[in-house]
Amino acid sequence: MSQTLHGAVGALTVASGLVAAPSDTTLLVEPWKGPHGGVPPFDQVVVAEFQPALEAAMSGYRTEVQTIADNPAGPTFENTLAALERCGRRLDRVRAVYGVWSSTMSTSEFQAVEREMEPRLAAFRDEIYQNERLFKRIEAVYQSPDKTKLTPEQQRLAWLLYTNFVRAGAKLDTSGKARVTAINQRLATLYTSFSQNLLADEEGYPTILTNVADLAGLPESFQAAAAAQAEARGLKGPWAVANTRSSVEPFLTYADRRDLRETVWRNFVSRGDHPGARDNKPLITEILKLRAERAKLLGYPTHAHWRLENSMAQTPERAMALIEAVWPPAIARVKEEVADMQKIADAQGTGIRIEPWDYRYYAEKVRKARYDLDENEIKPYLQLDRLREGMFWAAGRLYGFTFAPVTSVPVYHPDVRVWEVKAADGRHVALFYFDPYARTGKRSGAWMNAYRNQERFDHEITALISNNSNFMKGKAGEPVLVSWEDAKTLFHEFGHALHGLCSDVNYPSLSGTKVPRDYVELPSQINERWLATPEVLNRFALHYRTGQPMPPALVERIKKASRFNQGFATTEFLASALVDMKLHLAGEQAIDPAQFERDALGQARMPSEIVMRHRMPQFAHIFGNEGYSAGYYSYLWADTLTADAAEAFQEAGGLYDREVAARFRKCVLSAGNTVDPAAAYRQFRGRDAGIGALMRDRGFPERGVSQ
Ligand SMILES: [Zn+2]
């Protein structure tokens, strides 16, 4: 996932201090001190200061914007759009730190601040977008015949700002604007509650293991992590399985105890779905209704149409067409996978029928039987620290970056480490922050975040990029071993980081990962490919005891098994993408989430052995913020690009081909949103991406598919 801190309606995360800050500002508002243009004062954060800091920053921003709106001189690119890019730097700074606390350092004290401030931040965003004098100036610049004299990047910025304002309601009448603002504030509150409920359920339903028999089948490293988990949380049992993906998935893969697998599975898929004060279902109904109403007000048939307008897919119909093209081969493959698993279960005389809590467990058995591949054989070679060095190394080979650890930069938690990133010529590029481990107060999943984006229109400002994940920390002093899937996630998020690190643009609103959702996953998904290269594995997949590299025969078996279980992976993802899109095409009718989920999956003939990767009550991608709403398909869309781009490397002789890497960097990684993504991709590939490469990649038949 790529996360940006700016809000619902797009790029208003912009520029700097024209007006003196009010005297009551705190450390969070002031320009950051330290090396490389300043770094966030993470070590000096006092939660009680977030609210006054946000208030001071909003007030400063308001004054800056009013100065632009009231400028007696006629509107020009410089005095309006460039000036706007300079505004709001204080708010950017506070929100960068506030966002870290929200996603990784959440406490009840902080959550109270969030509940207070989220609707106020939403209202503030609307206040800017609905500033009529400001919008008139932007419109004048955008529609001026002089626009053609601007650089292509400036023209793109003019288009983007104008479009963002219009899409946020700048052309509505007074009552329409007031209603949009009211909706956005209510949505901000609902998103906050949804996320906080989910976090509470992830922390609230650990499965306690009480005796050694409960551990049957679990790898030693998992047992150690489960013991650490129980101890850290002061739980009664000697071992605990946290109710988060990073603990649940390995448990479901290895635990021999079917009854415990079912318990763990049920806890996990019930997150946000427990009746009572933390039930996310009523929130979903209200969120969907408000989104549908807002879309109508803004002149779109549905929320999906509004959201997809500036995406690569452009329309929900095109996104749905892709989902529907891949769905039939995916569920057909699931049938084959289930049959293979059932055979093993039958041969063992278990008398069971494969259920969702069996899928990962028996898939692992099939993999072992068919490819002689056992996750436990791979894992000792996958040390987190080594793999991290491996992803740095690959980025060095491809893009010339070097990474040197820095200890003088403040961090918010002792687990966080920082590296200085330099270009091949020694020039400072960015700082890279890495926050690897799960802990209380940190949300599930993995994501990239930019504390500061690269820009250069006034002077060069370098990026501060972070990767965040939820690896299970082992015992002190022991290497952290991760699964193959976790290793891919590590490389995935680093792909987003590279998108931020390679950014080479003038204006901050166009920088780095500020591109459409269905394009932003291209750099991340393609970066996963370098993990599986012999160049990385031979150097960095070293056995934690012997230091020996992964044997070539094992590398070969991993390669052979790469299309294994694609039915499961594709179907669990697509089910979520499908439901997300259908929900946001449904219009203003009141939706009962449980009913809708059942009906949508029933119609699609969802295999009963699989659940959605994110069931609705825990689908934070679409209900924790606007983020991926009507946009979860993006991963698949970007994967068509990814598979096709990977073939470009293969056609040229491999993933380390310098010429293709340079072209990928120039056309995709460096360009940010300065170029329309479809055009940027065409520039890289010489043509559009079809669906063929994706189908080949997943081992699905290609016949009869067009995009
Ligand atoms: Zn991602």
mmCIF file of C-alpha atoms in Angstrom, residues 517-698:
data_model
loop_
_atom_site.group_PDB
_atom_site.id
_atom_site.type_symbol
_atom_site.label_atom_id
_atom_site.label_comp_id
_atom_site.label_asym_id
_atom_site.label_seq_id
_atom_site.Cartn_x
_atom_site.Cartn_y
_atom_site.Cartn_z
ATOM 1 C CA ARG A 517 -3.937 4.628 -7.406
ATOM 2 C CA ASP A 518 -4.074 2.204 -10.331
ATOM 3 C CA TYR A 519 -0.652 3.434 -11.440
ATOM 4 C CA VAL A 520 1.043 3.836 -8.061
ATOM 5 C CA GLU A 521 1.259 0.068 -7.559
ATOM 6 C CA LEU A 522 3.365 -0.427 -10.694
ATOM 7 C CA PRO A 523 6.696 0.621 -9.127
ATOM 8 C CA SER A 524 5.958 -1.433 -6.008
ATOM 9 C CA GLN A 525 4.726 -4.577 -7.705
ATOM 10 C CA ILE A 526 7.535 -4.687 -10.197
ATOM 11 C CA ASN A 527 10.123 -4.250 -7.461
ATOM 12 C CA GLU A 528 8.976 -7.571 -5.949
ATOM 13 C CA ARG A 529 10.528 -9.246 -9.001
ATOM 14 C CA TRP A 530 14.090 -8.516 -7.946
ATOM 15 C CA LEU A 531 13.729 -10.605 -4.789
ATOM 16 C CA ALA A 532 13.539 -13.814 -6.793
ATOM 17 C CA THR A 533 16.625 -13.103 -8.897
ATOM 18 C CA PRO A 534 19.688 -15.315 -8.362
ATOM 19 C CA GLU A 535 21.721 -12.106 -8.033
ATOM 20 C CA VAL A 536 19.846 -11.180 -4.837
ATOM 21 C CA LEU A 537 19.261 -14.676 -3.489
ATOM 22 C CA ASN A 538 22.881 -15.814 -3.901
ATOM 23 C CA ARG A 539 24.209 -12.776 -2.090
ATOM 24 C CA PHE A 540 21.566 -12.115 0.540
ATOM 25 C CA ALA A 541 19.433 -15.231 1.114
ATOM 26 C CA LEU A 542 22.003 -16.682 3.520
ATOM 27 C CA HIS A 543 21.213 -19.382 6.039
ATOM 28 C CA TYR A 544 21.064 -17.783 9.479
ATOM 29 C CA ARG A 545 23.164 -20.536 11.055
ATOM 30 C CA THR A 546 25.629 -21.567 8.345
ATOM 31 C CA GLY A 547 25.831 -18.319 6.346
ATOM 32 C CA GLN A 548 25.562 -20.442 3.203
ATOM 33 C CA PRO A 549 23.539 -19.061 0.282
ATOM 34 C CA MET A 550 20.328 -20.698 -0.787
ATOM 35 C CA PRO A 551 21.271 -23.782 -2.826
ATOM 36 C CA PRO A 552 20.673 -23.330 -6.585
ATOM 37 C CA ALA A 553 18.326 -26.328 -6.572
ATOM 38 C CA LEU A 554 16.120 -24.608 -3.974
ATOM 39 C CA VAL A 555 16.143 -21.379 -5.976
ATOM 40 C CA GLU A 556 15.053 -23.426 -8.978
ATOM 41 C CA ARG A 557 12.225 -25.084 -7.030
ATOM 42 C CA ILE A 558 11.020 -21.652 -5.822
ATOM 43 C CA LYS A 559 10.976 -20.487 -9.416
ATOM 44 C CA LYS A 560 9.041 -23.551 -10.556
ATOM 45 C CA ALA A 561 6.472 -23.053 -7.792
ATOM 46 C CA SER A 562 5.993 -19.355 -8.496
ATOM 47 C CA ARG A 563 2.576 -19.857 -10.092
ATOM 48 C CA PHE A 564 1.415 -22.176 -7.363
ATOM 49 C CA ASN A 565 -1.782 -21.244 -5.496
ATOM 50 C CA GLN A 566 -2.579 -18.392 -7.908
ATOM 51 C CA GLY A 567 -6.216 -19.423 -7.834
ATOM 52 C CA PHE A 568 -6.380 -18.657 -4.124
ATOM 53 C CA ALA A 569 -4.308 -15.462 -4.244
ATOM 54 C CA THR A 570 -6.172 -14.033 -7.220
ATOM 55 C CA THR A 571 -9.639 -14.992 -5.981
ATOM 56 C CA GLU A 572 -9.286 -13.677 -2.434
ATOM 57 C CA PHE A 573 -8.035 -10.379 -3.857
ATOM 58 C CA LEU A 574 -10.561 -10.122 -6.699
ATOM 59 C CA ALA A 575 -13.487 -10.835 -4.367
ATOM 60 C CA SER A 576 -12.542 -7.733 -2.372
ATOM 61 C CA ALA A 577 -12.035 -5.683 -5.540
ATOM 62 C CA LEU A 578 -15.372 -6.809 -6.925
ATOM 63 C CA VAL A 579 -17.349 -6.050 -3.766
ATOM 64 C CA ASP A 580 -15.619 -2.675 -3.406
ATOM 65 C CA MET A 581 -16.600 -1.664 -6.930
ATOM 66 C CA LYS A 582 -20.163 -2.981 -6.671
ATOM 67 C CA LEU A 583 -20.676 -1.154 -3.371
ATOM 68 C CA HIS A 584 -19.624 2.129 -4.894
ATOM 69 C CA LEU A 585 -21.784 1.667 -7.973
ATOM 70 C CA ALA A 586 -24.876 0.944 -5.906
ATOM 71 C CA GLY A 587 -26.030 4.553 -5.541
ATOM 72 C CA GLU A 588 -27.891 6.011 -2.596
ATOM 73 C CA GLN A 589 -29.876 2.960 -1.454
ATOM 74 C CA ALA A 590 -29.310 1.971 2.182
ATOM 75 C CA ILE A 591 -26.896 -0.952 2.185
ATOM 76 C CA ASP A 592 -26.888 -3.764 4.710
ATOM 77 C CA PRO A 593 -23.217 -4.780 4.591
ATOM 78 C CA ALA A 594 -23.705 -8.415 5.615
ATOM 79 C CA GLN A 595 -26.476 -8.931 3.072
ATOM 80 C CA PHE A 596 -24.632 -7.104 0.309
ATOM 81 C CA GLU A 597 -21.469 -9.097 0.844
ATOM 82 C CA ARG A 598 -23.392 -12.396 0.745
ATOM 83 C CA ASP A 599 -25.356 -11.425 -2.379
ATOM 84 C CA ALA A 600 -22.419 -10.023 -4.333
ATOM 85 C CA LEU A 601 -20.262 -13.065 -3.639
ATOM 86 C CA GLY A 602 -23.160 -15.436 -4.284
ATOM 87 C CA GLN A 603 -23.808 -13.902 -7.683
ATOM 88 C CA ALA A 604 -20.127 -14.167 -8.543
ATOM 89 C CA ARG A 605 -20.090 -17.857 -7.471
ATOM 90 C CA MET A 606 -17.401 -17.226 -4.905
ATOM 91 C CA PRO A 607 -15.814 -20.552 -3.957
ATOM 92 C CA SER A 608 -16.932 -21.447 -0.432
ATOM 93 C CA GLU A 609 -13.389 -22.417 0.571
ATOM 94 C CA ILE A 610 -12.157 -18.793 0.366
ATOM 95 C CA VAL A 611 -13.198 -15.530 1.992
ATOM 96 C CA MET A 612 -12.503 -12.041 0.728
ATOM 97 C CA ARG A 613 -8.990 -10.901 1.593
ATOM 98 C CA HIS A 614 -10.659 -7.992 3.384
ATOM 99 C CA ARG A 615 -14.252 -8.581 4.444
ATOM 100 C CA MET A 616 -16.246 -5.362 4.535
ATOM 101 C CA PRO A 617 -16.118 -4.723 8.324
ATOM 102 C CA GLN A 618 -12.305 -4.795 8.190
ATOM 103 C CA PHE A 619 -11.745 -3.293 4.743
ATOM 104 C CA ALA A 620 -9.650 -0.359 5.937
ATOM 105 C CA HIS A 621 -8.406 0.324 2.392
ATOM 106 C CA ILE A 622 -11.887 1.555 1.492
ATOM 107 C CA PHE A 623 -13.523 2.520 4.800
ATOM 108 C CA GLY A 624 -10.585 3.719 6.918
ATOM 109 C CA ASN A 625 -10.258 6.711 4.596
ATOM 110 C CA GLU A 626 -11.136 7.608 1.008
ATOM 111 C CA GLY A 627 -7.869 5.981 -0.097
ATOM 112 C CA TYR A 628 -8.672 2.925 -2.162
ATOM 113 C CA SER A 629 -12.474 3.284 -2.209
ATOM 114 C CA ALA A 630 -13.704 2.098 -5.607
ATOM 115 C CA GLY A 631 -9.988 1.590 -6.094
ATOM 116 C CA TYR A 632 -9.023 -1.786 -4.711
ATOM 117 C CA TYR A 633 -8.991 -3.045 -8.320
ATOM 118 C CA SER A 634 -5.903 -0.826 -8.667
ATOM 119 C CA TYR A 635 -3.583 -3.646 -7.634
ATOM 120 C CA LEU A 636 -4.832 -5.743 -10.538
ATOM 121 C CA TRP A 637 -4.772 -2.870 -12.993
ATOM 122 C CA ALA A 638 -1.221 -2.047 -12.005
ATOM 123 C CA ASP A 639 -0.361 -5.724 -12.206
ATOM 124 C CA THR A 640 -1.252 -5.779 -15.895
ATOM 125 C CA LEU A 641 1.315 -2.995 -16.266
ATOM 126 C CA THR A 642 3.750 -4.807 -13.969
ATOM 127 C CA ALA A 643 3.630 -8.079 -15.873
ATOM 128 C CA ASP A 644 4.000 -6.241 -19.159
ATOM 129 C CA ALA A 645 6.872 -4.077 -17.869
ATOM 130 C CA ALA A 646 8.636 -7.162 -16.517
ATOM 131 C CA GLU A 647 8.457 -8.660 -20.008
ATOM 132 C CA ALA A 648 10.178 -5.519 -21.304
ATOM 133 C CA PHE A 649 13.112 -6.342 -19.014
ATOM 134 C CA GLN A 650 13.051 -10.017 -20.006
ATOM 135 C CA GLU A 651 12.969 -9.197 -23.718
ATOM 136 C CA ALA A 652 16.094 -7.074 -23.236
ATOM 137 C CA GLY A 653 17.986 -9.828 -21.476
ATOM 138 C CA GLY A 654 16.829 -9.733 -17.871
ATOM 139 C CA LEU A 655 15.809 -7.719 -14.855
ATOM 140 C CA TYR A 656 19.209 -6.063 -14.523
ATOM 141 C CA ASP A 657 19.285 -4.666 -18.046
ATOM 142 C CA ARG A 658 20.700 -1.181 -17.598
ATOM 143 C CA GLU A 659 19.048 0.402 -20.572
ATOM 144 C CA VAL A 660 15.536 -0.735 -19.655
ATOM 145 C CA ALA A 661 16.108 0.187 -16.002
ATOM 146 C CA ALA A 662 17.197 3.679 -17.056
ATOM 147 C CA ARG A 663 14.114 4.036 -19.233
ATOM 148 C CA PHE A 664 11.850 2.773 -16.437
ATOM 149 C CA ARG A 665 13.391 5.267 -14.072
ATOM 150 C CA LYS A 666 13.062 8.163 -16.474
ATOM 151 C CA CYS A 667 9.535 7.480 -17.733
ATOM 152 C CA VAL A 668 7.931 6.055 -14.601
ATOM 153 C CA LEU A 669 9.867 6.441 -11.330
ATOM 154 C CA SER A 670 11.150 9.989 -11.758
ATOM 155 C CA ALA A 671 8.176 11.546 -13.480
ATOM 156 C CA GLY A 672 5.718 11.630 -10.586
ATOM 157 C CA ASN A 673 2.480 13.073 -11.881
ATOM 158 C CA THR A 674 4.136 15.481 -14.330
ATOM 159 C CA VAL A 675 2.939 13.319 -17.227
ATOM 160 C CA ASP A 676 -0.357 11.500 -17.762
ATOM 161 C CA PRO A 677 0.356 7.930 -16.556
ATOM 162 C CA ALA A 678 -0.928 6.242 -19.715
ATOM 163 C CA ALA A 679 1.399 8.440 -21.790
ATOM 164 C CA ALA A 680 4.286 7.826 -19.401
ATOM 165 C CA TYR A 681 3.830 4.072 -19.680
ATOM 166 C CA ARG A 682 3.596 4.270 -23.456
ATOM 167 C CA GLN A 683 6.850 6.210 -23.440
ATOM 168 C CA PHE A 684 8.488 3.417 -21.468
ATOM 169 C CA ARG A 685 7.069 0.486 -23.428
ATOM 170 C CA GLY A 686 6.460 2.000 -26.857
ATOM 171 C CA ARG A 687 2.841 0.820 -26.636
ATOM 172 C CA ASP A 688 -0.014 0.242 -24.184
ATOM 173 C CA ALA A 689 -0.025 -2.772 -21.885
ATOM 174 C CA GLY A 690 -2.477 -5.527 -22.786
ATOM 175 C CA ILE A 691 -3.762 -8.220 -20.460
ATOM 176 C CA GLY A 692 -1.712 -11.005 -22.085
ATOM 177 C CA ALA A 693 1.376 -10.637 -19.920
ATOM 178 C CA LEU A 694 -0.750 -10.739 -16.747
ATOM 179 C CA MET A 695 -2.464 -13.983 -17.783
ATOM 180 C CA ARG A 696 0.873 -15.568 -18.720
ATOM 181 C CA ASP A 697 2.331 -14.425 -15.436
ATOM 182 C CA ARG A 698 -0.383 -16.103 -13.359
#
